[in-house]
């Protein structure tokens, strides 16, 4: 999301088009398996960790590029129950470039606080419509320039190539330019899971990403690309939310809601439907933002002035409400003493099952090994 409101986002017309287009189900081929992926990866349309356990992102966005002195927010976000933080970085076209040493520091903070880091370049926001916005190719060049900070971090880091990379102009180039950016990063030796944002300021009211997701996924030689839609005013009904997300899941294409809010200048998103649908489909969501929005969209801040003890109504909703972060987030198994290999202890005090899901034939999250109950990592019993 841009720091200021999006006057250029189509409102009523966009919502109507999204609703109509949501009824059209293009025929997409099933997503293939990752061929050379390591760490966090895509498997059969799901986001999983290196050990094969599902990883369902539950977290928020943090505006590091604009508030570089607020790195303490990462610990605060973890303390509220998140398992993921999406961090705003800058490639230098619109905002001061985030250096490799800064990136390394952020990754280390994520690891210290047992969070998965989704790192994104924000300078691409609204390209084609926003003056000075970076291209996806420029964003890929940025990632190559800070590769030293990311090498070996595939278990902990997802690279979100560029935020909302097209506005409502020129978005017909989204598929080709996204595929080219993916290939550039793979050619440079990146094995990380890559995340790609939808066009139309992230909301994909034109269904451009939805219709071409299979092509883009298969253009990745690692088959390790995750799709991200941002849900604001275009998604103001449960039907629109469900239609969009169900399409990806039914076609075995990995999808997360990379940004969303409870209100916006372009309409009133249905946050209840977004959170409940994500929970029922077991897909990730990342709310916008922890704190620091400009005054015109300040209602989207989850805490007041970066104060973790001062939740706003939106913060209370996303952390503590129905299908919220506190009740649905599960820490990544890579942080749980053996990463689900059977050598760690679950938060509820029981040992993890060495056999993973193979120890749990009825799917309730509990297994039986060595004459005692054990917890399947990432399953429904894996909680305090």
mmCIF file with all atom_site columns, N, CA, C and O in Angstrom, residues 308-344:
data_model
loop_
_atom_site.group_PDB
_atom_site.id
_atom_site.type_symbol
_atom_site.label_atom_id
_atom_site.label_alt_id
_atom_site.label_comp_id
_atom_site.label_asym_id
_atom_site.label_entity_id
_atom_site.label_seq_id
_atom_site.pdbx_PDB_ins_code
_atom_site.Cartn_x
_atom_site.Cartn_y
_atom_site.Cartn_z
_atom_site.occupancy
_atom_site.B_iso_or_equiv
_atom_site.pdbx_formal_charge
_atom_site.auth_seq_id
_atom_site.auth_comp_id
_atom_site.auth_asym_id
_atom_site.auth_atom_id
_atom_site.pdbx_PDB_model_num
ATOM 1   N N  . UNK A 1 308 ? 3.017   -0.476  21.277 1.00 0.00 ? 308 UNK A N  1
ATOM 2   C CA . UNK A 1 308 ? 2.398   -1.801  21.284 1.00 0.00 ? 308 UNK A CA 1
ATOM 3   C C  . UNK A 1 308 ? 1.300   -1.935  22.327 1.00 0.00 ? 308 UNK A C  1
ATOM 4   O O  . UNK A 1 308 ? 0.451   -2.827  22.231 1.00 0.00 ? 308 UNK A O  1
ATOM 5   N N  . UNK A 1 309 ? 1.306   -1.048  23.333 1.00 0.00 ? 309 UNK A N  1
ATOM 6   C CA . UNK A 1 309 ? 0.285   -1.096  24.381 1.00 0.00 ? 309 UNK A CA 1
ATOM 7   C C  . UNK A 1 309 ? -0.923  -0.223  24.073 1.00 0.00 ? 309 UNK A C  1
ATOM 8   O O  . UNK A 1 309 ? -1.793  -0.055  24.931 1.00 0.00 ? 309 UNK A O  1
ATOM 9   N N  . UNK A 1 310 ? -0.973  0.320   22.847 1.00 0.00 ? 310 UNK A N  1
ATOM 10  C CA . UNK A 1 310 ? -2.079  1.205   22.464 1.00 0.00 ? 310 UNK A CA 1
ATOM 11  C C  . UNK A 1 310 ? -2.699  0.726   21.157 1.00 0.00 ? 310 UNK A C  1
ATOM 12  O O  . UNK A 1 310 ? -2.518  1.329   20.104 1.00 0.00 ? 310 UNK A O  1
ATOM 13  N N  . UNK A 1 311 ? -3.424  -0.370  21.241 1.00 0.00 ? 311 UNK A N  1
ATOM 14  C CA . UNK A 1 311 ? -4.083  -0.923  20.060 1.00 0.00 ? 311 UNK A CA 1
ATOM 15  C C  . UNK A 1 311 ? -5.214  -0.016  19.594 1.00 0.00 ? 311 UNK A C  1
ATOM 16  O O  . UNK A 1 311 ? -5.981  0.515   20.409 1.00 0.00 ? 311 UNK A O  1
ATOM 17  N N  . UNK A 1 312 ? -5.330  0.151   18.293 1.00 0.00 ? 312 UNK A N  1
ATOM 18  C CA . UNK A 1 312 ? -6.490  0.822   17.717 1.00 0.00 ? 312 UNK A CA 1
ATOM 19  C C  . UNK A 1 312 ? -7.622  -0.190  17.560 1.00 0.00 ? 312 UNK A C  1
ATOM 20  O O  . UNK A 1 312 ? -7.448  -1.388  17.835 1.00 0.00 ? 312 UNK A O  1
ATOM 21  N N  . UNK A 1 313 ? -8.766  0.268   17.096 1.00 0.00 ? 313 UNK A N  1
ATOM 22  C CA . UNK A 1 313 ? -9.866  -0.669  16.862 1.00 0.00 ? 313 UNK A CA 1
ATOM 23  C C  . UNK A 1 313 ? -9.497  -1.697  15.806 1.00 0.00 ? 313 UNK A C  1
ATOM 24  O O  . UNK A 1 313 ? -9.847  -2.884  15.915 1.00 0.00 ? 313 UNK A O  1
ATOM 25  N N  . UNK A 1 314 ? -8.754  -1.278  14.773 1.00 0.00 ? 314 UNK A N  1
ATOM 26  C CA . UNK A 1 314 ? -8.303  -2.211  13.745 1.00 0.00 ? 314 UNK A CA 1
ATOM 27  C C  . UNK A 1 314 ? -7.302  -3.205  14.333 1.00 0.00 ? 314 UNK A C  1
ATOM 28  O O  . UNK A 1 314 ? -7.357  -4.407  14.075 1.00 0.00 ? 314 UNK A O  1
ATOM 29  N N  . UNK A 1 315 ? -6.382  -2.726  15.153 1.00 0.00 ? 315 UNK A N  1
ATOM 30  C CA . UNK A 1 315 ? -5.432  -3.615  15.784 1.00 0.00 ? 315 UNK A CA 1
ATOM 31  C C  . UNK A 1 315 ? -6.104  -4.631  16.686 1.00 0.00 ? 315 UNK A C  1
ATOM 32  O O  . UNK A 1 315 ? -5.745  -5.822  16.690 1.00 0.00 ? 315 UNK A O  1
ATOM 33  N N  . UNK A 1 316 ? -7.088  -4.193  17.447 1.00 0.00 ? 316 UNK A N  1
ATOM 34  C CA . UNK A 1 316 ? -7.835  -5.112  18.309 1.00 0.00 ? 316 UNK A CA 1
ATOM 35  C C  . UNK A 1 316 ? -8.535  -6.170  17.482 1.00 0.00 ? 316 UNK A C  1
ATOM 36  O O  . UNK A 1 316 ? -8.545  -7.355  17.832 1.00 0.00 ? 316 UNK A O  1
ATOM 37  N N  . UNK A 1 317 ? -9.100  -5.744  16.346 1.00 0.00 ? 317 UNK A N  1
ATOM 38  C CA . UNK A 1 317 ? -9.822  -6.685  15.489 1.00 0.00 ? 317 UNK A CA 1
ATOM 39  C C  . UNK A 1 317 ? -8.892  -7.746  14.905 1.00 0.00 ? 317 UNK A C  1
ATOM 40  O O  . UNK A 1 317 ? -9.160  -8.942  14.997 1.00 0.00 ? 317 UNK A O  1
ATOM 41  N N  . UNK A 1 318 ? -7.788  -7.313  14.308 1.00 0.00 ? 318 UNK A N  1
ATOM 42  C CA . UNK A 1 318 ? -6.959  -8.278  13.594 1.00 0.00 ? 318 UNK A CA 1
ATOM 43  C C  . UNK A 1 318 ? -6.173  -9.173  14.546 1.00 0.00 ? 318 UNK A C  1
ATOM 44  O O  . UNK A 1 318 ? -5.955  -10.358 14.260 1.00 0.00 ? 318 UNK A O  1
ATOM 45  N N  . UNK A 1 319 ? -5.795  -8.676  15.690 1.00 0.00 ? 319 UNK A N  1
ATOM 46  C CA . UNK A 1 319 ? -5.042  -9.521  16.618 1.00 0.00 ? 319 UNK A CA 1
ATOM 47  C C  . UNK A 1 319 ? -5.950  -10.392 17.480 1.00 0.00 ? 319 UNK A C  1
ATOM 48  O O  . UNK A 1 319 ? -5.683  -11.583 17.655 1.00 0.00 ? 319 UNK A O  1
ATOM 49  N N  . UNK A 1 320 ? -7.016  -9.818  18.000 1.00 0.00 ? 320 UNK A N  1
ATOM 50  C CA . UNK A 1 320 ? -7.784  -10.509 19.030 1.00 0.00 ? 320 UNK A CA 1
ATOM 51  C C  . UNK A 1 320 ? -9.198  -10.898 18.627 1.00 0.00 ? 320 UNK A C  1
ATOM 52  O O  . UNK A 1 320 ? -9.907  -11.538 19.415 1.00 0.00 ? 320 UNK A O  1
ATOM 53  N N  . UNK A 1 321 ? -9.636  -10.536 17.438 1.00 0.00 ? 321 UNK A N  1
ATOM 54  C CA . UNK A 1 321 ? -10.987 -10.856 17.004 1.00 0.00 ? 321 UNK A CA 1
ATOM 55  C C  . UNK A 1 321 ? -11.105 -12.257 16.427 1.00 0.00 ? 321 UNK A C  1
ATOM 56  O O  . UNK A 1 321 ? -10.151 -13.036 16.413 1.00 0.00 ? 321 UNK A O  1
ATOM 57  N N  . UNK A 1 322 ? -12.316 -12.565 15.939 1.00 0.00 ? 322 UNK A N  1
ATOM 58  C CA . UNK A 1 322 ? -12.581 -13.881 15.341 1.00 0.00 ? 322 UNK A CA 1
ATOM 59  C C  . UNK A 1 322 ? -11.651 -14.124 14.160 1.00 0.00 ? 322 UNK A C  1
ATOM 60  O O  . UNK A 1 322 ? -11.466 -13.239 13.309 1.00 0.00 ? 322 UNK A O  1
ATOM 61  N N  . UNK A 1 323 ? -11.044 -15.299 14.115 1.00 0.00 ? 323 UNK A N  1
ATOM 62  C CA . UNK A 1 323 ? -10.080 -15.679 13.077 1.00 0.00 ? 323 UNK A CA 1
ATOM 63  C C  . UNK A 1 323 ? -8.870  -14.750 13.051 1.00 0.00 ? 323 UNK A C  1
ATOM 64  O O  . UNK A 1 323 ? -8.210  -14.597 12.023 1.00 0.00 ? 323 UNK A O  1
ATOM 65  N N  . UNK A 1 324 ? -8.589  -14.129 14.202 1.00 0.00 ? 324 UNK A N  1
ATOM 66  C CA . UNK A 1 324 ? -7.486  -13.192 14.291 1.00 0.00 ? 324 UNK A CA 1
ATOM 67  C C  . UNK A 1 324 ? -6.139  -13.861 14.490 1.00 0.00 ? 324 UNK A C  1
ATOM 68  O O  . UNK A 1 324 ? -6.024  -15.086 14.626 1.00 0.00 ? 324 UNK A O  1
ATOM 69  N N  . UNK A 1 325 ? -5.110  -13.043 14.526 1.00 0.00 ? 325 UNK A N  1
ATOM 70  C CA . UNK A 1 325 ? -3.741  -13.542 14.598 1.00 0.00 ? 325 UNK A CA 1
ATOM 71  C C  . UNK A 1 325 ? -3.486  -14.318 15.885 1.00 0.00 ? 325 UNK A C  1
ATOM 72  O O  . UNK A 1 325 ? -2.897  -15.405 15.870 1.00 0.00 ? 325 UNK A O  1
ATOM 73  N N  . UNK A 1 326 ? -3.941  -13.801 17.019 1.00 0.00 ? 326 UNK A N  1
ATOM 74  C CA . UNK A 1 326 ? -3.639  -14.436 18.302 1.00 0.00 ? 326 UNK A CA 1
ATOM 75  C C  . UNK A 1 326 ? -4.164  -15.865 18.382 1.00 0.00 ? 326 UNK A C  1
ATOM 76  O O  . UNK A 1 326 ? -3.519  -16.740 18.973 1.00 0.00 ? 326 UNK A O  1
ATOM 77  N N  . UNK A 1 327 ? -5.325  -16.110 17.775 1.00 0.00 ? 327 UNK A N  1
ATOM 78  C CA . UNK A 1 327 ? -5.937  -17.437 17.902 1.00 0.00 ? 327 UNK A CA 1
ATOM 79  C C  . UNK A 1 327 ? -5.595  -18.385 16.755 1.00 0.00 ? 327 UNK A C  1
ATOM 80  O O  . UNK A 1 327 ? -5.794  -19.597 16.891 1.00 0.00 ? 327 UNK A O  1
ATOM 81  N N  . UNK A 1 328 ? -5.078  -17.877 15.643 1.00 0.00 ? 328 UNK A N  1
ATOM 82  C CA . UNK A 1 328 ? -4.857  -18.743 14.482 1.00 0.00 ? 328 UNK A CA 1
ATOM 83  C C  . UNK A 1 328 ? -3.396  -18.873 14.060 1.00 0.00 ? 328 UNK A C  1
ATOM 84  O O  . UNK A 1 328 ? -3.065  -19.728 13.243 1.00 0.00 ? 328 UNK A O  1
ATOM 85  N N  . UNK A 1 329 ? -2.503  -18.040 14.601 1.00 0.00 ? 329 UNK A N  1
ATOM 86  C CA . UNK A 1 329 ? -1.100  -18.069 14.191 1.00 0.00 ? 329 UNK A CA 1
ATOM 87  C C  . UNK A 1 329 ? -0.375  -19.258 14.800 1.00 0.00 ? 329 UNK A C  1
ATOM 88  O O  . UNK A 1 329 ? -0.568  -19.594 15.975 1.00 0.00 ? 329 UNK A O  1
ATOM 89  N N  . UNK A 1 330 ? 0.472   -19.907 13.991 1.00 0.00 ? 330 UNK A N  1
ATOM 90  C CA . UNK A 1 330 ? 1.308   -21.003 14.454 1.00 0.00 ? 330 UNK A CA 1
ATOM 91  C C  . UNK A 1 330 ? 2.757   -20.704 14.061 1.00 0.00 ? 330 UNK A C  1
ATOM 92  O O  . UNK A 1 330 ? 3.043   -20.468 12.888 1.00 0.00 ? 330 UNK A O  1
ATOM 93  N N  . UNK A 1 331 ? 3.628   -20.731 15.031 1.00 0.00 ? 331 UNK A N  1
ATOM 94  C CA . UNK A 1 331 ? 5.022   -20.413 14.767 1.00 0.00 ? 331 UNK A CA 1
ATOM 95  C C  . UNK A 1 331 ? 5.637   -21.395 13.771 1.00 0.00 ? 331 UNK A C  1
ATOM 96  O O  . UNK A 1 331 ? 5.319   -22.586 13.781 1.00 0.00 ? 331 UNK A O  1
ATOM 97  N N  . UNK A 1 332 ? 6.520   -20.893 12.925 1.00 0.00 ? 332 UNK A N  1
ATOM 98  C CA . UNK A 1 332 ? 7.203   -21.740 11.953 1.00 0.00 ? 332 UNK A CA 1
ATOM 99  C C  . UNK A 1 332 ? 7.961   -22.844 12.667 1.00 0.00 ? 332 UNK A C  1
ATOM 100 O O  . UNK A 1 332 ? 8.617   -22.620 13.691 1.00 0.00 ? 332 UNK A O  1
ATOM 101 N N  . UNK A 1 333 ? 7.888   -24.063 12.128 1.00 0.00 ? 333 UNK A N  1
ATOM 102 C CA . UNK A 1 333 ? 8.538   -25.197 12.783 1.00 0.00 ? 333 UNK A CA 1
ATOM 103 C C  . UNK A 1 333 ? 10.053  -25.081 12.789 1.00 0.00 ? 333 UNK A C  1
ATOM 104 O O  . UNK A 1 333 ? 10.721  -25.722 13.607 1.00 0.00 ? 333 UNK A O  1
ATOM 105 N N  . UNK A 1 334 ? 10.616  -24.258 11.910 1.00 0.00 ? 334 UNK A N  1
ATOM 106 C CA . UNK A 1 334 ? 12.065  -24.104 11.876 1.00 0.00 ? 334 UNK A CA 1
ATOM 107 C C  . UNK A 1 334 ? 12.581  -23.532 13.189 1.00 0.00 ? 334 UNK A C  1
ATOM 108 O O  . UNK A 1 334 ? 13.754  -23.712 13.544 1.00 0.00 ? 334 UNK A O  1
ATOM 109 N N  . UNK A 1 335 ? 11.707  -22.879 13.956 1.00 0.00 ? 335 UNK A N  1
ATOM 110 C CA . UNK A 1 335 ? 12.103  -22.307 15.239 1.00 0.00 ? 335 UNK A CA 1
ATOM 111 C C  . UNK A 1 335 ? 11.796  -23.229 16.419 1.00 0.00 ? 335 UNK A C  1
ATOM 112 O O  . UNK A 1 335 ? 12.026  -22.842 17.569 1.00 0.00 ? 335 UNK A O  1
ATOM 113 N N  . UNK A 1 336 ? 11.268  -24.401 16.167 1.00 0.00 ? 336 UNK A N  1
ATOM 114 C CA . UNK A 1 336 ? 10.780  -25.218 17.264 1.00 0.00 ? 336 UNK A CA 1
ATOM 115 C C  . UNK A 1 336 ? 11.690  -26.381 17.608 1.00 0.00 ? 336 UNK A C  1
ATOM 116 O O  . UNK A 1 336 ? 11.262  -27.526 17.649 1.00 0.00 ? 336 UNK A O  1
ATOM 117 N N  . UNK A 1 337 ? 12.937  -26.132 17.826 1.00 0.00 ? 337 UNK A N  1
ATOM 118 C CA . UNK A 1 337 ? 13.845  -27.158 18.308 1.00 0.00 ? 337 UNK A CA 1
ATOM 119 C C  . UNK A 1 337 ? 13.881  -28.405 17.471 1.00 0.00 ? 337 UNK A C  1
ATOM 120 O O  . UNK A 1 337 ? 13.463  -29.459 17.923 1.00 0.00 ? 337 UNK A O  1
ATOM 121 N N  . UNK A 1 338 ? 14.315  -28.302 16.240 1.00 0.00 ? 338 UNK A N  1
ATOM 122 C CA . UNK A 1 338 ? 14.399  -29.472 15.373 1.00 0.00 ? 338 UNK A CA 1
ATOM 123 C C  . UNK A 1 338 ? 13.495  -29.356 14.182 1.00 0.00 ? 338 UNK A C  1
ATOM 124 O O  . UNK A 1 338 ? 13.494  -30.203 13.314 1.00 0.00 ? 338 UNK A O  1
ATOM 125 N N  . UNK A 1 339 ? 12.682  -28.288 14.146 1.00 0.00 ? 339 UNK A N  1
ATOM 126 C CA . UNK A 1 339 ? 11.876  -28.024 12.960 1.00 0.00 ? 339 UNK A CA 1
ATOM 127 C C  . UNK A 1 339 ? 10.946  -29.144 12.592 1.00 0.00 ? 339 UNK A C  1
ATOM 128 O O  . UNK A 1 339 ? 10.751  -29.449 11.429 1.00 0.00 ? 339 UNK A O  1
ATOM 129 N N  . UNK A 1 340 ? 10.346  -29.799 13.593 1.00 0.00 ? 340 UNK A N  1
ATOM 130 C CA . UNK A 1 340 ? 9.386   -30.849 13.293 1.00 0.00 ? 340 UNK A CA 1
ATOM 131 C C  . UNK A 1 340 ? 10.048  -32.188 13.021 1.00 0.00 ? 340 UNK A C  1
ATOM 132 O O  . UNK A 1 340 ? 9.411   -33.088 12.516 1.00 0.00 ? 340 UNK A O  1
ATOM 133 N N  . UNK A 1 341 ? 11.309  -32.338 13.400 1.00 0.00 ? 341 UNK A N  1
ATOM 134 C CA . UNK A 1 341 ? 12.005  -33.587 13.134 1.00 0.00 ? 341 UNK A CA 1
ATOM 135 C C  . UNK A 1 341 ? 11.798  -34.612 14.230 1.00 0.00 ? 341 UNK A C  1
ATOM 136 O O  . UNK A 1 341 ? 12.349  -35.700 14.178 1.00 0.00 ? 341 UNK A O  1
ATOM 137 N N  . UNK A 1 342 ? 10.996  -34.267 15.262 1.00 0.00 ? 342 UNK A N  1
ATOM 138 C CA . UNK A 1 342 ? 10.741  -35.191 16.349 1.00 0.00 ? 342 UNK A CA 1
ATOM 139 C C  . UNK A 1 342 ? 11.623  -34.925 17.555 1.00 0.00 ? 342 UNK A C  1
ATOM 140 O O  . UNK A 1 342 ? 11.499  -35.595 18.574 1.00 0.00 ? 342 UNK A O  1
ATOM 141 N N  . UNK A 1 343 ? 12.530  -33.930 17.506 1.00 0.00 ? 343 UNK A N  1
ATOM 142 C CA . UNK A 1 343 ? 13.439  -33.657 18.603 1.00 0.00 ? 343 UNK A CA 1
ATOM 143 C C  . UNK A 1 343 ? 12.995  -32.481 19.450 1.00 0.00 ? 343 UNK A C  1
ATOM 144 O O  . UNK A 1 343 ? 13.664  -32.140 20.409 1.00 0.00 ? 343 UNK A O  1
ATOM 145 N N  . UNK A 1 344 ? 11.881  -31.837 19.108 1.00 0.00 ? 344 UNK A N  1
ATOM 146 C CA . UNK A 1 344 ? 11.437  -30.669 19.840 1.00 0.00 ? 344 UNK A CA 1
ATOM 147 C C  . UNK A 1 344 ? 10.174  -30.923 20.636 1.00 0.00 ? 344 UNK A C  1
ATOM 148 O O  . UNK A 1 344 ? 9.604   -32.010 20.616 1.00 0.00 ? 344 UNK A O  1
#
